[in-house]
Coordinates of N, CA and C and ligand atoms in Angstrom, one line a residue:
M1 N -8.5 0.5 19.2 CA -8.4 1.9 18.8 C -9.0 2.3 17.9
G2 N -9.7 3.6 17.8 CA -10.6 4.0 16.7 C -10.3 5.4 16.5
W3 N -10.9 6.0 15.5 CA -10.5 7.7 15.2 C -10.5 8.3 16.5
R4 N -11.7 8.3 16.9 CA -11.9 9.2 18.2 C -10.7 9.3 19.4
A5 N -10.3 8.0 19.6 CA -9.4 8.0 20.6 C -7.9 8.1 20.3
H6 N -7.7 8.1 18.7 CA -6.3 8.3 18.2 C -6.3 9.6 17.9
L7 N -7.2 10.5 17.5 CA -7.0 11.7 16.9 C -6.7 12.7 18.3
Q8 N -5.5 13.5 18.0 CA -5.5 14.6 19.2 C -5.5 16.0 18.8
E9 N -5.9 16.8 19.6 CA -6.0 18.6 19.2 C -4.8 19.1 18.3
G10 N -5.2 19.5 17.0 CA -4.9 19.7 15.9 C -4.0 19.0 15.3
D11 N -4.5 17.9 15.2 CA -3.8 16.7 14.4 C -4.5 17.1 12.7
I12 N -3.8 16.3 11.8 CA -4.0 16.4 10.5 C -4.4 14.8 10.0
A13 N -5.5 14.9 9.6 CA -6.4 13.5 9.2 C -6.7 13.7 7.5
I14 N -6.6 12.7 7.0 CA -6.6 12.4 5.7 C -7.8 11.6 5.1
D15 N -9.3 11.8 4.8 CA -9.7 10.8 4.2 C -9.5 10.6 2.7
A16 N -8.8 9.6 2.4 CA -8.2 8.9 0.9 C -9.5 9.0 0.2
T17 N -10.6 8.6 0.8 CA -11.8 8.1 -0.3 C -13.0 8.9 -0.1
C18 N -13.3 10.1 -0.3 CA -14.0 10.6 0.8 C -15.8 10.6 0.3
G19 N -15.8 10.1 -0.9 CA -17.0 9.5 -1.4 C -18.1 10.7 -1.1
N20 N -19.3 10.4 -0.4 CA -20.5 11.2 -0.1 C -20.3 12.1 1.1
G21 N -18.8 11.8 1.5 CA -18.5 13.0 2.6 C -18.8 12.5 4.0
Y22 N -19.4 11.6 4.2 CA -19.8 11.2 5.6 C -18.7 11.2 6.7
D23 N -17.6 10.4 6.1 CA -16.4 10.3 7.0 C -15.4 11.8 7.4
T24 N -15.4 12.5 6.0 CA -14.8 13.6 6.2 C -15.7 14.7 7.3
L25 N -16.9 14.5 7.3 CA -17.6 15.3 8.1 C -17.4 14.7 9.6
F26 N -17.5 13.2 9.9 CA -16.9 12.9 11.2 C -15.6 13.0 11.8
L27 N -14.6 13.2 10.7 CA -13.4 13.6 11.3 C -13.4 15.0 11.6
S28 N -13.9 15.9 10.9 CA -14.1 17.3 11.3 C -14.6 17.7 12.3
Q29 N -15.7 17.2 12.8 CA -16.5 17.2 14.1 C -15.6 16.6 15.2
L30 N -14.8 15.8 14.9 CA -14.1 14.9 16.1 C -12.8 16.0 16.8
D31 N -12.2 16.8 15.9 CA -11.2 17.7 16.2 C -11.5 19.1 15.5
P32 N -12.4 19.9 16.4 CA -12.6 21.1 15.5 C -11.3 21.8 15.2
C33 N -10.3 21.9 15.8 CA -9.1 22.4 15.5 C -8.0 22.0 14.5
G34 N -8.3 20.6 14.2 CA -7.5 19.9 13.4 C -7.8 20.5 11.9
M35 N -6.7 20.0 11.1 CA -7.2 20.1 9.3 C -7.4 18.6 9.1
V36 N -8.4 18.8 7.9 CA -8.9 17.6 7.5 C -8.7 17.5 5.6
V37 N -8.1 16.7 5.0 CA -7.8 16.7 3.8 C -8.8 15.6 3.1
A38 N -9.6 15.6 2.1 CA -10.6 14.7 1.5 C -10.1 14.8 0.0
L39 N -10.0 13.6 -0.5 CA -9.8 13.0 -1.7 C -10.7 12.0 -2.4
D40 N -10.6 12.4 -3.4 CA -11.6 11.4 -4.3 C -10.9 11.4 -5.8
I41 N -11.3 10.4 -6.6 CA -10.9 10.6 -8.1 C -12.3 11.2 -8.8
Q42 N -13.4 11.4 -8.2 CA -14.6 11.5 -8.9 C -15.2 13.1 -8.6
D43 N -15.5 14.0 -9.2 CA -15.7 15.3 -8.9 C -17.0 15.2 -8.3
E44 N -18.0 14.2 -8.7 CA -19.1 14.2 -8.4 C -18.8 13.9 -6.7
A45 N -18.2 13.1 -6.2 CA -17.9 13.1 -4.8 C -17.7 14.2 -3.8
L46 N -16.5 15.1 -4.6 CA -16.0 16.1 -4.0 C -17.3 17.3 -4.3
Q47 N -18.0 17.1 -5.0 CA -19.0 18.2 -4.8 C -20.0 17.7 -3.7
R48 N -20.6 16.3 -3.7 CA -21.4 15.9 -2.7 C -20.7 16.1 -1.2
T49 N -19.5 16.1 -1.2 CA -18.8 16.3 0.1 C -18.9 17.8 0.5
K50 N -18.5 18.4 -0.6 CA -18.6 19.8 -0.3 C -20.0 20.3 0.1
A51 N -21.1 19.9 -0.4 CA -22.4 20.0 -0.3 C -22.6 19.8 1.4
L52 N -22.4 18.5 1.5 CA -22.9 18.1 3.0 C -22.0 18.9 4.2
L53 N -20.8 19.3 4.0 CA -19.9 20.0 4.7 C -20.8 21.3 4.9
S54 N -20.7 22.0 3.6 CA -21.3 23.1 4.1 C -22.9 23.4 4.6
R55 N -23.5 22.4 4.5 CA -24.9 22.4 5.1 C -24.6 22.4 6.6
V56 N -23.5 21.7 7.3 CA -23.4 21.2 8.4 C -22.5 22.1 9.2
L57 N -21.3 22.5 9.0 CA -20.4 23.1 9.5 C -20.2 24.7 9.5
P58 N -19.7 25.1 10.3 CA -19.6 26.8 10.1 C -18.4 27.0 9.2
Q59 N -18.3 28.1 8.9 CA -17.3 28.6 7.8 C -16.2 28.4 8.5
E60 N -15.7 28.9 9.7 CA -14.2 28.7 10.4 C -13.9 27.0 10.3
R61 N -14.9 26.3 10.2 CA -14.5 25.1 10.3 C -14.0 24.6 9.0
L62 N -15.1 25.1 8.1 CA -14.7 24.7 6.6 C -13.2 25.1 6.3
A63 N -12.9 26.2 6.6 CA -11.4 26.9 6.3 C -10.4 26.1 6.6
R64 N -10.5 24.9 7.6 CA -9.7 24.2 7.8 C -9.6 22.9 6.9
I65 N -10.7 22.7 6.1 CA -10.8 21.3 5.1 C -10.5 21.8 3.7
L66 N -9.2 20.7 3.3 CA -9.1 20.8 1.7 C -9.6 19.9 1.0
L67 N -10.2 20.0 0.0 CA -10.8 19.1 -0.9 C -10.0 19.0 -2.1
R68 N -9.7 17.6 -2.6 CA -9.0 18.0 -3.4 C -9.3 16.4 -4.6
C69 N -9.4 16.8 -5.8 CA -9.8 15.9 -6.7 C -8.4 15.1 -7.4
Q70 N -8.3 13.6 -6.7 CA -7.0 13.4 -7.3 C -7.0 11.8 -6.6
C71 N -6.3 11.2 -7.5 CA -6.2 9.5 -6.8 C -5.1 9.5 -5.7
H72 N -5.4 8.9 -4.8 CA -5.0 8.7 -3.6 C -3.4 8.1 -3.6
T73 N -3.2 7.3 -4.7 CA -1.7 7.0 -5.0 C -0.8 8.4 -4.8
A74 N -1.2 9.6 -5.2 CA -0.5 10.8 -5.1 C -0.7 11.5 -3.5
L75 N -0.7 10.9 -2.4 CA -0.9 11.4 -1.2 C 0.2 12.2 -1.2
S76 N 1.5 11.9 -1.5 CA 2.8 12.9 -0.8 C 2.7 14.0 -1.7
E77 N 1.5 14.3 -2.7 CA 1.7 15.6 -3.6 C 0.5 16.8 -2.7
V78 N -0.1 16.2 -1.6 CA -0.8 17.2 -1.1 C -0.1 17.9 -0.2
P79 N -0.2 19.4 -0.2 CA 0.7 20.4 0.5 C 0.2 20.3 2.2
L80 N 1.0 20.1 2.8 CA 0.7 19.5 4.5 C 1.5 20.0 5.3
P81 N 1.1 21.2 6.1 CA 2.3 21.9 7.2 C 2.9 20.8 8.1
K82 N 2.2 19.7 8.2 CA 2.9 18.5 9.2 C 2.4 17.4 8.9
P83 N 2.8 16.1 9.1 CA 2.9 14.9 8.8 C 1.4 14.4 9.4
P84 N 0.6 14.0 8.7 CA -0.9 13.4 8.9 C -0.6 12.4 10.3
R85 N -2.1 12.3 11.4 CA -1.6 11.4 12.4 C -2.5 10.2 12.0
L86 N -3.5 10.5 11.0 CA -4.6 9.6 10.8 C -4.5 9.7 9.3
I87 N -5.0 8.4 8.6 CA -5.4 8.3 7.2 C -6.4 7.4 6.9
V88 N -7.5 7.3 6.7 CA -8.6 6.7 6.7 C -9.2 6.4 5.1
Y89 N -9.5 5.1 5.0 CA -9.7 4.7 3.4 C -11.3 3.8 3.8
N90 N -12.1 4.3 2.9 CA -13.4 3.4 2.6 C -13.6 3.1 1.2
L91 N -13.0 1.7 1.1 CA -13.1 1.7 -0.3 C -14.2 0.9 -0.9
G92 N -14.0 0.7 -2.3 CA -15.4 0.4 -3.2 C -15.7 1.4 -3.9
Y93 N -17.1 1.4 -4.3 CA -17.6 2.4 -5.3 C -18.5 3.5 -4.3
L94 N -18.6 4.5 -5.3 CA -19.5 5.6 -4.5 C -20.8 5.4 -4.3
P95 N -21.6 5.0 -3.1 CA -22.8 5.0 -3.0 C -23.7 5.7 -3.6
G96 N -24.8 5.4 -4.6 CA -25.3 6.2 -5.2 C -25.3 6.9 -6.2
G97 N -23.7 6.5 -7.1 CA -23.1 6.8 -8.0 C -22.5 5.6 -9.1
N98 N -21.6 5.9 -10.0 CA -21.4 4.9 -10.8 C -20.2 3.6 -10.1
K99 N -21.2 2.4 -10.3 CA -20.7 1.2 -9.6 C -19.4 1.0 -10.4
G100 N -19.0 1.3 -11.6 CA -18.0 0.6 -12.4 C -16.8 1.6 -12.1
I101 N -17.0 2.7 -11.3 CA -15.7 3.1 -10.6 C -15.3 3.0 -9.2
V102 N -14.3 1.8 -9.2 CA -14.1 1.3 -7.7 C -12.6 1.4 -7.6
T103 N -12.3 1.3 -6.5 CA -11.1 1.3 -5.9 C -10.4 0.2 -6.4
R104 N -9.1 -0.1 -6.7 CA -8.6 -1.5 -7.0 C -7.4 -1.5 -6.4
A105 N -7.3 -2.9 -6.7 CA -6.2 -3.4 -5.8 C -4.5 -2.7 -5.8
E106 N -4.3 -2.6 -7.0 CA -3.0 -2.0 -7.4 C -2.9 -0.5 -6.8
T107 N -3.9 0.2 -7.1 CA -3.7 1.5 -6.8 C -3.8 1.7 -5.1
S108 N -4.7 0.8 -4.6 CA -4.8 0.5 -3.2 C -3.6 0.3 -2.3
V109 N -3.0 -0.4 -2.9 CA -1.9 -0.9 -2.3 C -0.8 0.3 -2.4
A110 N -0.5 0.7 -3.8 CA 0.2 1.9 -4.1 C 0.2 3.1 -2.8
S111 N -1.3 3.7 -2.7 CA -1.8 4.2 -1.9 C -1.1 4.1 -0.3
L112 N -1.5 2.9 0.0 CA -0.9 2.2 1.2 C 0.6 2.5 1.3
R113 N 1.2 2.3 0.4 CA 2.7 2.5 0.9 C 2.9 3.9 0.8
A114 N 2.5 4.8 0.1 CA 2.5 6.5 0.3 C 2.1 6.5 1.4
A115 N 1.0 6.3 2.0 CA 0.5 6.5 3.1 C 1.5 6.1 4.6
L116 N 2.1 4.8 4.3 CA 2.9 4.5 5.6 C 4.3 5.2 5.4
S117 N 4.5 5.9 4.4 CA 5.8 7.0 4.4 C 5.3 8.4 4.9
L118 N 4.3 8.6 4.6 CA 3.6 10.1 4.9 C 3.4 10.1 6.3
L119 N 3.2 9.1 7.0 CA 2.4 9.3 8.5 C 3.2 9.8 9.7
A120 N 2.6 10.7 10.2 CA 3.6 10.9 11.6 C 4.0 9.8 12.4
P121 N 5.2 9.9 13.0 CA 5.7 8.9 14.1 C 4.8 8.0 14.6
D122 N 3.5 8.8 15.2 CA 2.8 8.2 16.0 C 1.3 7.8 15.4
G123 N 1.5 7.7 13.9 CA 0.3 7.9 13.2 C -0.5 6.8 13.1
A124 N -1.6 6.8 12.6 CA -2.4 5.2 12.2 C -3.0 5.4 10.9
I125 N -3.4 4.3 10.4 CA -4.1 4.3 8.9 C -5.2 3.4 9.5
S126 N -6.7 3.7 9.1 CA -7.9 2.6 9.1 C -8.1 2.4 7.6
M127 N -8.5 1.2 7.2 CA -9.1 0.9 5.6 C -10.2 -0.2 5.8
V128 N -10.9 0.2 5.5 CA -12.4 -0.7 5.3 C -12.4 -1.2 3.7
C129 N -12.6 -2.7 3.7 CA -12.7 -3.4 2.5 C -14.0 -3.9 2.6
Y130 N -14.4 -4.3 1.1 CA -15.7 -4.7 0.8 C -15.4 -6.1 0.1
P131 N -15.2 -7.1 0.7 CA -14.8 -8.4 -0.1 C -16.3 -9.0 -0.7
G132 N -17.4 -8.3 -0.7 CA -18.4 -8.8 -1.0 C -18.6 -8.9 -2.6
H133 N -17.5 -7.9 -3.4 CA -17.8 -7.8 -4.9 C -16.3 -8.4 -5.3
P134 N -16.5 -8.9 -6.6 CA -15.2 -9.4 -7.1 C -14.1 -8.4 -7.0
E135 N -14.1 -7.4 -7.5 CA -12.5 -6.4 -7.3 C -12.6 -6.1 -5.9
G136 N -13.4 -6.0 -4.8 CA -13.1 -5.9 -3.5 C -12.6 -7.0 -3.1
E137 N -12.9 -8.3 -3.0 CA -12.3 -9.7 -2.7 C -10.6 -9.4 -3.3
R138 N -10.5 -9.2 -4.6 CA -8.9 -8.9 -5.0 C -8.5 -8.3 -4.5
E139 N -9.0 -7.0 -4.2 CA -8.4 -6.0 -3.4 C -7.9 -6.2 -2.2
E140 N -8.9 -6.6 -1.2 CA -8.6 -7.2 0.3 C -7.5 -8.2 0.3
K141 N -7.4 -9.1 -0.5 CA -6.4 -10.0 -1.0 C -4.8 -9.7 -0.9
A142 N -4.9 -8.5 -2.0 CA -3.6 -7.6 -2.3 C -3.2 -7.2 -1.0
I143 N -4.0 -6.4 -0.1 CA -3.7 -5.5 0.8 C -3.3 -6.4 1.9
L144 N -4.2 -7.5 2.4 CA -3.6 -8.5 3.2 C -2.1 -9.2 3.2
A145 N -1.9 -9.4 1.6 CA -0.4 -9.9 1.3 C 0.6 -8.9 1.3
F146 N 0.3 -7.7 0.9 CA 1.0 -6.4 1.3 C 1.5 -6.3 2.7
L147 N 0.3 -6.1 3.5 CA 0.5 -6.1 5.1 C 1.4 -7.0 5.7
Q148 N 1.3 -8.2 5.4 CA 1.8 -9.2 5.9 C 3.3 -9.1 5.6
T149 N 3.9 -8.2 4.7 CA 5.7 -7.8 4.5 C 5.9 -6.9 5.2
L150 N 5.2 -6.1 6.0 CA 6.0 -5.0 6.9 C 6.5 -5.9 8.1
A151 N 7.3 -5.1 8.7 CA 8.0 -5.2 9.7 C 7.7 -5.2 11.0
V152 N 7.7 -6.6 11.6 CA 6.8 -6.4 12.7 C 7.4 -5.6 14.0
E153 N 8.7 -5.2 13.8 CA 9.7 -4.3 14.7 C 9.0 -3.0 14.6
V154 N 8.5 -2.6 13.6 CA 7.9 -0.9 12.9 C 6.5 -1.2 13.0
W155 N 5.7 -1.9 12.9 CA 4.5 -1.8 12.6 C 3.6 -2.9 13.3
S156 N 2.2 -2.2 13.7 CA 1.4 -3.3 14.3 C 0.0 -3.3 13.5
V157 N -0.3 -4.5 13.1 CA -1.5 -4.4 12.0 C -2.6 -5.2 12.6
S158 N -3.7 -4.8 12.7 CA -4.7 -5.8 13.3 C -6.0 -5.9 11.9
Y159 N -6.7 -7.0 12.0 CA -7.4 -7.4 10.7 C -8.7 -7.7 11.3
Q160 N -9.8 -7.2 11.2 CA -11.2 -7.5 11.8 C -12.2 -7.8 10.7
R161 N -12.8 -9.3 10.9 CA -13.7 -9.5 10.0 C -14.4 -10.2 10.8
Q162 N -16.0 -10.5 9.9 CA -17.0 -11.3 10.4 C -16.8 -12.9 9.8
I163 N -16.4 -13.8 10.9 CA -16.1 -15.1 10.3 C -17.6 -15.5 10.1
L164 N -18.9 -15.4 10.4 CA -20.1 -16.2 10.0 C -20.2 -15.5 8.9
S165 N -19.7 -14.1 8.3 CA -20.3 -13.5 7.0 C -19.2 -12.9 6.3
P166 N -18.5 -14.2 5.7 CA -17.3 -13.6 4.9 C -17.0 -12.6 4.0
T167 N -18.3 -12.3 3.5 CA -18.6 -11.1 2.5 C -18.9 -9.6 3.2
A168 N -19.0 -9.9 4.4 CA -19.0 -8.4 5.0 C -17.8 -7.7 5.0
P169 N -18.1 -6.5 5.3 CA -16.9 -5.7 5.3 C -15.8 -5.9 6.1
S170 N -14.5 -5.6 6.0 CA -13.4 -5.8 7.1 C -12.7 -4.4 7.6
L171 N -12.0 -4.5 8.3 CA -11.2 -3.7 8.7 C -9.9 -4.0 9.1
F172 N -8.9 -3.2 8.5 CA -7.4 -3.1 9.1 C -7.0 -1.9 9.6
W173 N -6.4 -2.0 10.8 CA -6.0 -0.8 11.4 C -4.4 -1.0 11.7
I174 N -3.7 0.1 11.3 CA -2.2 -0.2 11.2 C -1.6 0.9 11.9
S175 N -0.7 0.6 12.7 CA -0.1 1.8 13.8 C 1.3 1.5 13.8
K176 N 2.1 2.3 13.8 CA 3.9 2.2 14.1 C 3.7 2.0 15.5
R177 N 4.4 1.1 15.7 CA 4.8 0.6 17.4 C 5.5 1.7 17.8
A178 N 5.2 2.1 19.4 CA 5.9 3.1 19.9 C 7.3 2.7 20.4
S179 N 7.7 1.5 20.4 CA 9.0 1.1 20.4 C 10.0 1.4 19.4
S180 N 9.6 1.2 18.1 CA 10.3 1.5 16.9 C 10.4 3.3 16.7
M181 N 10.0 4.1 17.9 CA 10.3 5.3 18.0 C 11.1 5.9 18.8
R182 N 11.7 5.2 19.5 CA 12.9 5.4 20.7 C 13.9 5.7 20.1
Ligands
SAM1 C1 -17.3 3.9 -0.4 S1 -16.9 5.3 -1.1 C2 -16.3 6.1 0.1 C3 -17.4 6.7 1.0 C4 -17.4 7.8 2.2 N1 -16.0 7.6 2.8 C5 -18.2 8.5 2.7 O1 -18.3 8.6 4.0 O2 -19.3 8.5 2.3 C6 -15.2 4.9 -1.9 C7 -14.7 6.1 -3.1 O3 -13.3 5.9 -3.3 C8 -13.4 6.7 -4.5 N2 -12.0 6.3 -5.2 C9 -11.8 5.1 -6.0 N3 -10.9 5.0 -6.5 C10 -10.3 6.2 -5.9 C11 -8.8 6.5 -6.0 N4 -7.7 5.5 -6.7 N5 -8.3 7.5 -5.5 C12 -9.4 8.1 -4.6 N6 -10.8 7.9 -4.4 C13 -11.0 6.8 -5.1 C14 -14.8 6.4 -5.3 O4 -14.7 7.4 -6.3 C15 -15.6 6.4 -4.1 O5 -16.4 7.6 -3.9

């Protein structure tokens, strides 16, 4: 499963680490009728995202995108008309920005907990990790350990990594099992 296959018309998607805005833009173009919320702790990232979206998208599409400068641990504080069906994370630092400001194991796991509670019943979460730097490796381990504690009757979690290049980015895809919704 991927973003394109998962999103349905009118869905709400959250980009929990919007950075330079490429993922927010992609999500906005996948579903022109849906709402996209983009979060980042750095104002610089929000400014770059806003500039990219304004260059590419028409005004009516921009009106359904919400940009917020906040930590993704406070996901539940975002005002939403209905639960999100997709929450995406691209962890690490802002490319071309301050490499000292990175996502961290504790806040990423806290945000993941919030995302699991917030998600629509048939929603999904994707998370790209970067184990090639020390904090990224610690973070990926903490996320893996947390996800292994989830109830298998409710959640399905897949974990994709390059076994010949262990420092390459890895991907978690977390979704609620259809059987848990009956
Ligand atoms: C790899 S970048 C994201 C790239 C982005 N998805 C894109 O398409 O350009 C990671 C971003 O996470 C942000 N970040 C770090 N800690 C965060 C937190 N606690 N809450 C929200 N964003 C955070 C960083 O500021 C950085 O911009």
